[in-house]
Amino acid sequence: MAVASGKSFISRFGVHLAVLFFVVLWTIPTLGILVSSLRDKDQIIASGWWNSFSSSSQTEAGRLPDASAQSEKDGKFVIEGNLFEEGGPARQISAFGLRAAAPTQYEAGAVADLKDGVTLQINKDGSFVMASPKAFEGERGQRVYFAASAPPKFTTDNYRTVLFSEGIGRSFLNSLTVTIPATVIPILIAAFAAYALAWMRFPGRALLIAVIIGLLVVPLQMSLIPLLKLYNGVGVFFGVPVKTYLGIWLAHTGFGLPFAIYLLRSYIAGLPREIMESARIDGASDFEIFVKIVLPLSFPVLASFAIFQFLWVWNDLLVAMVFLGTEADQIVLTAKLNALLGSRGGDWEILTTSAFVTIIVPLIVFFSLQRYFVRGLLAGSVKGG
């Protein structure tokens, strides 16, 4: 007994450890995307998100005022000022330089020799003094480089830019327009088909089940082009547009039906036979049995497929690019992000914010349906003897 108890404890501990590992593995990059989406653009470039709560140091370039800003003091011509804007965040300079190849050649507060008696001193607070025994000339000021540290800065400007300036908000609505019907339609069709294949007897039933199982292994990429040609041919024949939401709803329905029917049939076929027979004895039709008995008992598997289908359609890019146009009123969120990645590959604040926007809806759907899934599983999944 002691040995069995020890093995049981080890098994439970191993399961908990594995779950903890996968939770951490999923949470860390998600947290990184969230933190990066709230950071200032310059700080994202300067340091990783794990350093976001501490001061960050980055190298910047600036230009001192031109000769018109000079004044004469103690027999020397002086140009004074501050590299930082008044009213900006508190920042400190650690080092400065006069060449891009050596931006931290001098420590803050040191006096740099610019030749011919010209000197430059830049202090930690950004104030500078450039002095020369002769009057300064020229319309352009001295170019300087400096390493400055800045306190952590978090902002919601990235979300404002993404949702209103980059067109992501419209693409977000387009994705909902595609995903919700493309999730509901396969469930409705598959539920009826699964009940018929599980509890109704008709010629060719076994062959139809075999065909559905065979369709599970057909790659989407292999069937995409033939399906597109067929769909375009039908559109041309009837004289209707082909790049429409109806087309992508039908495409996602077709791609999702084999798995949906297989999953639902396997569950519905395992429901207690006594319930079905009792309902038939009481005079219930197949439709009444399906609506009043099968659907309530099948809620767990319906919720499971809804999660799978919603996540798959929401994250889809290939089918959306084939069956939808790239206009603003049709382009989905994944396609918009793909376009941003191509045209704005260096704007990490835009990309991380956009990526987190795409995560929000799947998380809401998953956790909402998971709660109902557990409740339905405990309440209605009783198997017959």
GROMACS .gro file of N, CA, C and O in nm, residues 210-326:
model
  468
  210ALA      N    1  -1.708   0.639  -4.376
  210ALA     CA    2  -1.571   0.613  -4.423
  210ALA      C    3  -1.519   0.731  -4.504
  210ALA      O    4  -1.401   0.769  -4.492
  211VAL      N    5  -1.603   0.791  -4.589
  211VAL     CA    6  -1.561   0.906  -4.668
  211VAL      C    7  -1.526   1.024  -4.577
  211VAL      O    8  -1.425   1.094  -4.598
  212ILE      N    9  -1.607   1.048  -4.475
  212ILE     CA   10  -1.581   1.159  -4.382
  212ILE      C   11  -1.449   1.137  -4.309
  212ILE      O   12  -1.369   1.231  -4.293
  213ILE      N   13  -1.426   1.014  -4.264
  213ILE     CA   14  -1.299   0.985  -4.197
  213ILE      C   15  -1.182   1.004  -4.292
  213ILE      O   16  -1.076   1.056  -4.256
  214GLY      N   17  -1.200   0.964  -4.420
  214GLY     CA   18  -1.094   0.983  -4.518
  214GLY      C   19  -1.065   1.129  -4.545
  214GLY      O   20  -0.949   1.167  -4.570
  215LEU      N   21  -1.167   1.216  -4.541
  215LEU     CA   22  -1.147   1.358  -4.565
  215LEU      C   23  -1.065   1.425  -4.454
  215LEU      O   24  -1.010   1.534  -4.475
  216LEU      N   25  -1.056   1.361  -4.338
  216LEU     CA   26  -0.978   1.419  -4.228
  216LEU      C   27  -0.830   1.429  -4.263
  216LEU      O   28  -0.759   1.515  -4.210
  217VAL      N   29  -0.781   1.340  -4.349
  217VAL     CA   30  -0.638   1.337  -4.381
  217VAL      C   31  -0.605   1.415  -4.508
  217VAL      O   32  -0.490   1.418  -4.549
  218VAL      N   33  -0.705   1.477  -4.572
  218VAL     CA   34  -0.680   1.555  -4.693
  218VAL      C   35  -0.623   1.691  -4.653
  218VAL      O   36  -0.689   1.766  -4.581
  219PRO      N   37  -0.503   1.725  -4.698
  219PRO     CA   38  -0.446   1.856  -4.661
  219PRO      C   39  -0.527   1.971  -4.720
  219PRO      O   40  -0.574   1.964  -4.834
  220LEU      N   41  -0.542   2.074  -4.641
  220LEU     CA   42  -0.615   2.192  -4.687
  220LEU      C   43  -0.549   2.251  -4.811
  220LEU      O   44  -0.617   2.293  -4.905
  221GLN      N   45  -0.416   2.255  -4.813
  221GLN     CA   46  -0.345   2.317  -4.924
  221GLN      C   47  -0.370   2.244  -5.056
  221GLN      O   48  -0.370   2.305  -5.163
  222MET      N   49  -0.392   2.112  -5.049
  222MET     CA   50  -0.414   2.034  -5.171
  222MET      C   51  -0.552   2.059  -5.230
  222MET      O   52  -0.570   2.058  -5.352
  223SER      N   53  -0.650   2.082  -5.145
  223SER     CA   54  -0.787   2.100  -5.193
  223SER      C   55  -0.823   2.246  -5.214
  223SER      O   56  -0.932   2.277  -5.265
  224LEU      N   57  -0.736   2.338  -5.178
  224LEU     CA   58  -0.770   2.480  -5.182
  224LEU      C   59  -0.790   2.529  -5.326
  224LEU      O   60  -0.889   2.593  -5.358
  225ILE      N   61  -0.696   2.498  -5.415
  225ILE     CA   62  -0.704   2.547  -5.553
  225ILE      C   63  -0.822   2.485  -5.629
  225ILE      O   64  -0.896   2.558  -5.696
  226PRO      N   65  -0.841   2.351  -5.624
  226PRO     CA   66  -0.961   2.297  -5.691
  226PRO      C   67  -1.091   2.357  -5.639
  226PRO      O   68  -1.182   2.386  -5.718
  227LEU      N   69  -1.099   2.377  -5.508
  227LEU     CA   70  -1.220   2.436  -5.452
  227LEU      C   71  -1.238   2.580  -5.499
  227LEU      O   72  -1.349   2.624  -5.529
  228LEU      N   73  -1.128   2.653  -5.509
  228LEU     CA   74  -1.135   2.792  -5.555
  228LEU      C   75  -1.180   2.798  -5.700
  228LEU      O   76  -1.262   2.883  -5.737
  229LYS      N   77  -1.128   2.709  -5.785
  229LYS     CA   78  -1.170   2.707  -5.926
  229LYS      C   79  -1.318   2.674  -5.938
  229LYS      O   80  -1.391   2.737  -6.017
  230LEU      N   81  -1.365   2.578  -5.859
  230LEU     CA   82  -1.506   2.543  -5.861
  230LEU      C   83  -1.592   2.660  -5.816
  230LEU      O   84  -1.694   2.692  -5.877
  231TYR      N   85  -1.549   2.725  -5.711
  231TYR     CA   86  -1.625   2.838  -5.658
  231TYR      C   87  -1.628   2.954  -5.757
  231TYR      O   88  -1.732   3.016  -5.779
  232ASN      N   89  -1.513   2.983  -5.820
  232ASN     CA   90  -1.508   3.091  -5.919
  232ASN      C   91  -1.596   3.058  -6.040
  232ASN      O   92  -1.662   3.146  -6.097
  233GLY      N   93  -1.596   2.929  -6.079
  233GLY     CA   94  -1.680   2.888  -6.192
  233GLY      C   95  -1.828   2.907  -6.162
  233GLY      O   96  -1.904   2.954  -6.248
  234VAL      N   97  -1.868   2.872  -6.041
  234VAL     CA   98  -2.009   2.892  -6.002
  234VAL      C   99  -2.043   3.040  -6.000
  234VAL      O  100  -2.151   3.082  -6.044
  235GLY      N  101  -1.951   3.122  -5.948
  235GLY     CA  102  -1.975   3.266  -5.944
  235GLY      C  103  -1.989   3.327  -6.082
  235GLY      O  104  -2.077   3.410  -6.106
  236VAL      N  105  -1.902   3.284  -6.175
  236VAL     CA  106  -1.911   3.336  -6.312
  236VAL      C  107  -2.039   3.290  -6.379
  236VAL      O  108  -2.104   3.366  -6.452
  237PHE      N  109  -2.079   3.165  -6.354
  237PHE     CA  110  -2.199   3.111  -6.416
  237PHE      C  111  -2.323   3.188  -6.373
  237PHE      O  112  -2.412   3.217  -6.455
  238PHE      N  113  -2.332   3.221  -6.244
  238PHE     CA  114  -2.449   3.293  -6.195
  238PHE      C  115  -2.431   3.445  -6.199
  238PHE      O  116  -2.523   3.519  -6.164
  239GLY      N  117  -2.312   3.491  -6.237
  239GLY     CA  118  -2.288   3.634  -6.248
  239GLY      C  119  -2.282   3.707  -6.116
  239GLY      O  120  -2.330   3.820  -6.106
  240VAL      N  121  -2.227   3.643  -6.014
  240VAL     CA  122  -2.216   3.706  -5.882
  240VAL      C  123  -2.069   3.724  -5.847
  240VAL      O  124  -1.983   3.650  -5.897
  241PRO      N  125  -2.035   3.821  -5.761
  241PRO     CA  126  -1.895   3.840  -5.720
  241PRO      C  127  -1.842   3.717  -5.647
  241PRO      O  128  -1.917   3.646  -5.579
  242VAL      N  129  -1.712   3.693  -5.661
  242VAL     CA  130  -1.651   3.576  -5.597
  242VAL      C  131  -1.578   3.610  -5.468
  242VAL      O  132  -1.567   3.526  -5.379
  243LYS      N  133  -1.526   3.729  -5.457
  243LYS     CA  134  -1.454   3.770  -5.335
  243LYS      C  135  -1.553   3.828  -5.235
  243LYS      O  136  -1.562   3.949  -5.214
  244THR      N  137  -1.628   3.739  -5.170
  244THR     CA  138  -1.730   3.783  -5.075
  244THR      C  139  -1.717   3.705  -4.945
  244THR      O  140  -1.649   3.602  -4.939
  245TYR      N  141  -1.788   3.753  -4.844
  245TYR     CA  142  -1.788   3.683  -4.715
  245TYR      C  143  -1.857   3.547  -4.726
  245TYR      O  144  -1.819   3.452  -4.658
  246LEU      N  145  -1.957   3.537  -4.813
  246LEU     CA  146  -2.026   3.410  -4.830
  246LEU      C  147  -1.929   3.301  -4.876
  246LEU      O  148  -1.935   3.187  -4.829
  247GLY      N  149  -1.838   3.338  -4.964
  247GLY     CA  150  -1.741   3.241  -5.013
  247GLY      C  151  -1.650   3.188  -4.904
  247GLY      O  152  -1.625   3.067  -4.895
  248ILE      N  153  -1.600   3.276  -4.819
  248ILE     CA  154  -1.509   3.230  -4.715
  248ILE      C  155  -1.585   3.155  -4.606
  248ILE      O  156  -1.530   3.063  -4.543
  249TRP      N  157  -1.714   3.190  -4.582
  249TRP     CA  158  -1.794   3.112  -4.487
  249TRP      C  159  -1.810   2.968  -4.537
  249TRP      O  160  -1.795   2.873  -4.460
  250LEU      N  161  -1.840   2.954  -4.665
  250LEU     CA  162  -1.856   2.821  -4.722
  250LEU      C  163  -1.724   2.744  -4.721
  250LEU      O  164  -1.721   2.622  -4.697
  251ALA      N  165  -1.614   2.813  -4.749
  251ALA     CA  166  -1.483   2.747  -4.750
  251ALA      C  167  -1.448   2.694  -4.611
  251ALA      O  168  -1.408   2.578  -4.596
  252HIS      N  169  -1.462   2.778  -4.509
  252HIS     CA  170  -1.431   2.733  -4.373
  252HIS      C  171  -1.527   2.624  -4.327
  252HIS      O  172  -1.489   2.533  -4.253
  253THR      N  173  -1.653   2.634  -4.372
  253THR     CA  174  -1.749   2.528  -4.338
  253THR      C  175  -1.707   2.396  -4.400
  253THR      O  176  -1.709   2.291  -4.334
  254GLY      N  177  -1.667   2.400  -4.527
  254GLY     CA  178  -1.624   2.277  -4.593
  254GLY      C  179  -1.499   2.216  -4.530
  254GLY      O  180  -1.490   2.094  -4.512
  255PHE      N  181  -1.404   2.300  -4.494
  255PHE     CA  182  -1.280   2.249  -4.434
  255PHE      C  183  -1.303   2.199  -4.291
  255PHE      O  184  -1.230   2.111  -4.244
  256GLY      N  185  -1.400   2.255  -4.222
  256GLY     CA  186  -1.421   2.216  -4.083
  256GLY      C  187  -1.521   2.105  -4.062
  256GLY      O  188  -1.522   2.041  -3.955
  257LEU      N  189  -1.604   2.076  -4.162
  257LEU     CA  190  -1.710   1.977  -4.145
  257LEU      C  191  -1.660   1.835  -4.117
  257LEU      O  192  -1.716   1.766  -4.030
  258PRO      N  193  -1.560   1.782  -4.189
  258PRO     CA  194  -1.519   1.644  -4.160
  258PRO      C  195  -1.481   1.621  -4.014
  258PRO      O  196  -1.526   1.525  -3.951
  259PHE      N  197  -1.400   1.710  -3.960
  259PHE     CA  198  -1.361   1.694  -3.820
  259PHE      C  199  -1.480   1.713  -3.727
  259PHE      O  200  -1.495   1.640  -3.627
  260ALA      N  201  -1.567   1.810  -3.759
  260ALA     CA  202  -1.684   1.836  -3.675
  260ALA      C  203  -1.777   1.715  -3.672
  260ALA      O  204  -1.823   1.672  -3.565
  261ILE      N  205  -1.807   1.659  -3.790
  261ILE     CA  206  -1.896   1.543  -3.795
  261ILE      C  207  -1.835   1.424  -3.724
  261ILE      O  208  -1.903   1.352  -3.649
  262TYR      N  209  -1.705   1.402  -3.745
  262TYR     CA  210  -1.639   1.288  -3.680
  262TYR      C  211  -1.642   1.304  -3.527
  262TYR      O  212  -1.673   1.209  -3.455
  263LEU      N  213  -1.611   1.424  -3.479
  263LEU     CA  214  -1.607   1.447  -3.335
  263LEU      C  215  -1.747   1.435  -3.273
  263LEU      O  216  -1.765   1.367  -3.171
  264LEU      N  217  -1.846   1.497  -3.336
  264LEU     CA  218  -1.981   1.495  -3.281
  264LEU      C  219  -2.044   1.355  -3.290
  264LEU      O  220  -2.113   1.311  -3.198
  265ARG      N  221  -2.019   1.286  -3.401
  265ARG     CA  222  -2.077   1.152  -3.414
  265ARG      C  223  -2.021   1.057  -3.309
  265ARG      O  224  -2.094   0.977  -3.251
  266SER      N  225  -1.890   1.066  -3.284
  266SER     CA  226  -1.829   0.978  -3.184
  266SER      C  227  -1.891   1.000  -3.047
  266SER      O  228  -1.911   0.904  -2.970
  267TYR      N  229  -1.926   1.124  -3.017
  267TYR     CA  230  -1.986   1.153  -2.887
  267TYR      C  231  -2.134   1.114  -2.882
  267TYR      O  232  -2.180   1.050  -2.787
  268ILE      N  233  -2.207   1.153  -2.987
  268ILE     CA  234  -2.351   1.126  -2.988
  268ILE      C  235  -2.378   0.977  -2.993
  268ILE      O  236  -2.474   0.927  -2.931
  269ALA      N  237  -2.294   0.901  -3.063
  269ALA     CA  238  -2.314   0.756  -3.070
  269ALA      C  239  -2.296   0.690  -2.934
  269ALA      O  240  -2.347   0.579  -2.911
  270GLY      N  241  -2.226   0.754  -2.843
  270GLY     CA  242  -2.204   0.698  -2.710
  270GLY      C  243  -2.308   0.736  -2.607
  270GLY      O  244  -2.298   0.696  -2.491
  271LEU      N  245  -2.409   0.813  -2.648
  271LEU     CA  246  -2.516   0.849  -2.554
  271LEU      C  247  -2.600   0.724  -2.520
  271LEU      O  248  -2.611   0.632  -2.602
  272PRO      N  249  -2.660   0.719  -2.402
  272PRO     CA  250  -2.736   0.599  -2.361
  272PRO      C  251  -2.847   0.564  -2.459
  272PRO      O  252  -2.932   0.648  -2.492
  273ARG      N  253  -2.846   0.439  -2.507
  273ARG     CA  254  -2.949   0.393  -2.600
  273ARG      C  255  -3.087   0.393  -2.535
  273ARG      O  256  -3.188   0.415  -2.601
  274GLU      N  257  -3.092   0.368  -2.402
  274GLU     CA  258  -3.221   0.361  -2.332
  274GLU      C  259  -3.299   0.491  -2.344
  274GLU      O  260  -3.423   0.491  -2.352
  275ILE      N  261  -3.227   0.604  -2.343
  275ILE     CA  262  -3.295   0.733  -2.353
  275ILE      C  263  -3.361   0.748  -2.489
  275ILE      O  264  -3.477   0.792  -2.500
  276MET      N  265  -3.288   0.709  -2.595
  276MET     CA  266  -3.343   0.718  -2.730
  276MET      C  267  -3.466   0.628  -2.746
  276MET      O  268  -3.569   0.669  -2.801
  277GLU      N  269  -3.453   0.506  -2.698
  277GLU     CA  270  -3.565   0.412  -2.712
  277GLU      C  271  -3.686   0.457  -2.633
  277GLU      O  272  -3.801   0.444  -2.679
  278SER      N  273  -3.664   0.511  -2.514
  278SER     CA  274  -3.777   0.560  -2.434
  278SER      C  275  -3.846   0.676  -2.503
  278SER      O  276  -3.970   0.687  -2.503
  279ALA      N  277  -3.769   0.763  -2.566
  279ALA     CA  278  -3.828   0.876  -2.636
  279ALA      C  279  -3.909   0.830  -2.755
  279ALA      O  280  -4.018   0.884  -2.783
  280ARG      N  281  -3.859   0.730  -2.827
  280ARG     CA  282  -3.934   0.680  -2.943
  280ARG      C  283  -4.064   0.610  -2.899
  280ARG      O  284  -4.167   0.620  -2.965
  281ILE      N  285  -4.056   0.539  -2.787
  281ILE     CA  286  -4.177   0.474  -2.735
  281ILE      C  287  -4.282   0.579  -2.699
  281ILE      O  288  -4.404   0.558  -2.718
  282ASP      N  289  -4.237   0.694  -2.649
  282ASP     CA  290  -4.330   0.802  -2.613
  282ASP      C  291  -4.380   0.878  -2.734
  282ASP      O  292  -4.457   0.975  -2.720
  283GLY      N  293  -4.335   0.839  -2.854
  283GLY     CA  294  -4.385   0.901  -2.977
  283GLY      C  295  -4.304   1.017  -3.027
  283GLY      O  296  -4.351   1.092  -3.115
  284ALA      N  297  -4.184   1.040  -2.975
  284ALA     CA  298  -4.101   1.152  -3.019
  284ALA      C  299  -4.040   1.123  -3.157
  284ALA      O  300  -3.998   1.010  -3.184
  285SER      N  301  -4.037   1.222  -3.241
  285SER     CA  302  -3.975   1.209  -3.373
  285SER      C  303  -3.824   1.226  -3.359
  285SER      O  304  -3.773   1.267  -3.254
  286ASP      N  305  -3.751   1.196  -3.468
  286ASP     CA  306  -3.606   1.213  -3.465
  286ASP      C  307  -3.567   1.358  -3.440
  286ASP      O  308  -3.470   1.387  -3.369
  287PHE      N  309  -3.644   1.450  -3.498
  287PHE     CA  310  -3.613   1.592  -3.477
  287PHE      C  311  -3.632   1.631  -3.331
  287PHE      O  312  -3.551   1.703  -3.273
  288GLU      N  313  -3.739   1.584  -3.269
  288GLU     CA  314  -3.763   1.614  -3.128
  288GLU      C  315  -3.657   1.550  -3.039
  288GLU      O  316  -3.611   1.612  -2.941
  289ILE      N  317  -3.617   1.428  -3.071
  289ILE     CA  318  -3.511   1.362  -2.993
  289ILE      C  319  -3.381   1.442  -3.004
  289ILE      O  320  -3.309   1.464  -2.906
  290PHE      N  321  -3.353   1.486  -3.126
  290PHE     CA  322  -3.229   1.562  -3.149
  290PHE      C  323  -3.230   1.694  -3.072
  290PHE      O  324  -3.132   1.729  -3.006
  291VAL      N  325  -3.339   1.767  -3.079
  291VAL     CA  326  -3.345   1.901  -3.019
  291VAL      C  327  -3.356   1.895  -2.868
  291VAL      O  328  -3.288   1.970  -2.796
  292LYS      N  329  -3.439   1.806  -2.816
  292LYS     CA  330  -3.470   1.805  -2.673
  292LYS      C  331  -3.378   1.714  -2.591
  292LYS      O  332  -3.366   1.733  -2.469
  293ILE      N  333  -3.313   1.617  -2.655
  293ILE     CA  334  -3.231   1.522  -2.578
  293ILE      C  335  -3.084   1.529  -2.620
  293ILE      O  336  -2.996   1.549  -2.537
  294VAL      N  337  -3.059   1.514  -2.750
  294VAL     CA  338  -2.921   1.503  -2.797
  294VAL      C  339  -2.844   1.633  -2.780
  294VAL      O  340  -2.730   1.634  -2.730
  295LEU      N  341  -2.903   1.744  -2.821
  295LEU     CA  342  -2.831   1.871  -2.812
  295LEU      C  343  -2.793   1.909  -2.668
  295LEU      O  344  -2.678   1.946  -2.642
  296PRO      N  345  -2.887   1.901  -2.571
  296PRO     CA  346  -2.844   1.933  -2.434
  296PRO      C  347  -2.735   1.841  -2.381
  296PRO      O  348  -2.643   1.887  -2.312
  297LEU      N  349  -2.742   1.712  -2.414
  297LEU     CA  350  -2.639   1.619  -2.366
  297LEU      C  351  -2.507   1.635  -2.441
  297LEU      O  352  -2.402   1.595  -2.390
  298SER      N  353  -2.513   1.694  -2.559
  298SER     CA  354  -2.392   1.708  -2.642
  298SER      C  355  -2.324   1.843  -2.626
  298SER      O  356  -2.232   1.875  -2.702
  299PHE      N  357  -2.368   1.922  -2.531
  299PHE     CA  358  -2.310   2.055  -2.516
  299PHE      C  359  -2.158   2.053  -2.494
  299PHE      O  360  -2.088   2.138  -2.548
  300PRO      N  361  -2.103   1.958  -2.417
  300PRO     CA  362  -1.957   1.959  -2.400
  300PRO      C  363  -1.880   1.947  -2.531
  300PRO      O  364  -1.785   2.021  -2.556
  301VAL      N  365  -1.921   1.855  -2.618
  301VAL     CA  366  -1.849   1.837  -2.743
  301VAL      C  367  -1.876   1.953  -2.838
  301VAL      O  368  -1.789   1.991  -2.918
  302LEU      N  369  -1.996   2.012  -2.832
  302LEU     CA  370  -2.023   2.132  -2.913
  302LEU      C  371  -1.933   2.247  -2.871
  302LEU      O  372  -1.881   2.321  -2.955
  303ALA      N  373  -1.915   2.264  -2.740
  303ALA     CA  374  -1.826   2.369  -2.690
  303ALA      C  375  -1.682   2.343  -2.732
  303ALA      O  376  -1.609   2.435  -2.769
  304SER      N  377  -1.640   2.217  -2.728
  304SER     CA  378  -1.503   2.183  -2.767
  304SER      C  379  -1.479   2.217  -2.913
  304SER      O  380  -1.378   2.279  -2.948
  305PHE      N  381  -1.571   2.175  -3.000
  305PHE     CA  382  -1.551   2.205  -3.142
  305PHE      C  383  -1.559   2.355  -3.169
  305PHE      O  384  -1.487   2.406  -3.256
  306ALA      N  385  -1.647   2.425  -3.097
  306ALA     CA  386  -1.656   2.570  -3.116
  306ALA      C  387  -1.524   2.637  -3.084
  306ALA      O  388  -1.482   2.730  -3.155
  307ILE      N  389  -1.456   2.590  -2.980
  307ILE     CA  390  -1.324   2.646  -2.946
  307ILE      C  391  -1.226   2.620  -3.059
  307ILE      O  392  -1.157   2.710  -3.107
  308PHE      N  393  -1.218   2.494  -3.105
  308PHE     CA  394  -1.124   2.460  -3.212
  308PHE      C  395  -1.152   2.539  -3.339
  308PHE      O  396  -1.060   2.596  -3.401
  309GLN      N  397  -1.277   2.542  -3.380
  309GLN     CA  398  -1.313   2.608  -3.506
  309GLN      C  399  -1.291   2.759  -3.497
  309GLN      O  400  -1.239   2.820  -3.591
  310PHE      N  401  -1.330   2.819  -3.385
  310PHE     CA  402  -1.313   2.964  -3.371
  310PHE      C  403  -1.165   3.000  -3.376
  310PHE      O  404  -1.126   3.096  -3.446
  311LEU      N  405  -1.082   2.930  -3.302
  311LEU     CA  406  -0.939   2.962  -3.300
  311LEU      C  407  -0.877   2.940  -3.436
  311LEU      O  408  -0.792   3.019  -3.480
  312TRP      N  409  -0.917   2.834  -3.505
  312TRP     CA  410  -0.858   2.805  -3.636
  312TRP      C  411  -0.897   2.913  -3.737
  312TRP      O  412  -0.812   2.963  -3.811
  313VAL      N  413  -1.024   2.951  -3.740
  313VAL     CA  414  -1.068   3.052  -3.836
  313VAL      C  415  -1.011   3.189  -3.800
  313VAL      O  416  -0.968   3.265  -3.888
  314TRP      N  417  -1.007   3.222  -3.671
  314TRP     CA  418  -0.957   3.354  -3.630
  314TRP      C  419  -0.810   3.370  -3.667
  314TRP      O  420  -0.768   3.478  -3.709
  315ASN      N  421  -0.731   3.264  -3.655
  315ASN     CA  422  -0.588   3.272  -3.684
  315ASN      C  423  -0.554   3.237  -3.829
  315ASN      O  424  -0.436   3.234  -3.864
  316ASP      N  425  -0.654   3.213  -3.910
  316ASP     CA  426  -0.629   3.173  -4.049
  316ASP      C  427  -0.580   3.291  -4.133
  316ASP      O  428  -0.627   3.404  -4.118
  317LEU      N  429  -0.486   3.263  -4.219
  317LEU     CA  430  -0.437   3.363  -4.314
  317LEU      C  431  -0.453   3.315  -4.457
  317LEU      O  432  -0.495   3.391  -4.545
  318LEU      N  433  -0.423   3.187  -4.482
  318LEU     CA  434  -0.423   3.135  -4.618
  318LEU      C  435  -0.560   3.142  -4.683
  318LEU      O  436  -0.576   3.196  -4.794
  319VAL      N  437  -0.662   3.088  -4.618
  319VAL     CA  438  -0.797   3.087  -4.676
  319VAL      C  439  -0.849   3.230  -4.694
  319VAL      O  440  -0.913   3.262  -4.795
  320ALA      N  441  -0.819   3.316  -4.599
  320ALA     CA  442  -0.865   3.455  -4.610
  320ALA      C  443  -0.801   3.527  -4.728
  320ALA      O  444  -0.868   3.605  -4.798
  321MET      N  445  -0.674   3.501  -4.753
  321MET     CA  446  -0.607   3.566  -4.866
  321MET      C  447  -0.659   3.514  -4.999
  321MET      O  448  -0.655   3.585  -5.100
  322VAL      N  449  -0.706   3.390  -5.003
  322VAL     CA  450  -0.754   3.331  -5.128
  322VAL      C  451  -0.898   3.371  -5.157
  322VAL      O  452  -0.932   3.406  -5.270
  323PHE      N  453  -0.985   3.367  -5.056
  323PHE     CA  454  -1.129   3.384  -5.079
  323PHE      C  455  -1.178   3.525  -5.049
  323PHE      O  456  -1.295   3.555  -5.073
  324LEU      N  457  -1.093   3.611  -4.995
  324LEU     CA  458  -1.134   3.749  -4.969
  324LEU      C  459  -1.038   3.845  -5.038
  324LEU      O  460  -0.922   3.813  -5.064
  325GLY      N  461  -1.087   3.967  -5.063
  325GLY     CA  462  -1.003   4.069  -5.122
  325GLY      C  463  -0.916   4.136  -5.018
  325GLY      O  464  -0.919   4.104  -4.899
  326THR      N  465  -0.837   4.233  -5.063
  326THR     CA  466  -0.747   4.305  -4.974
  326THR      C  467  -0.796   4.448  -4.948
  326THR      O  468  -0.720   4.530  -4.898
   0.00000   0.00000   0.00000
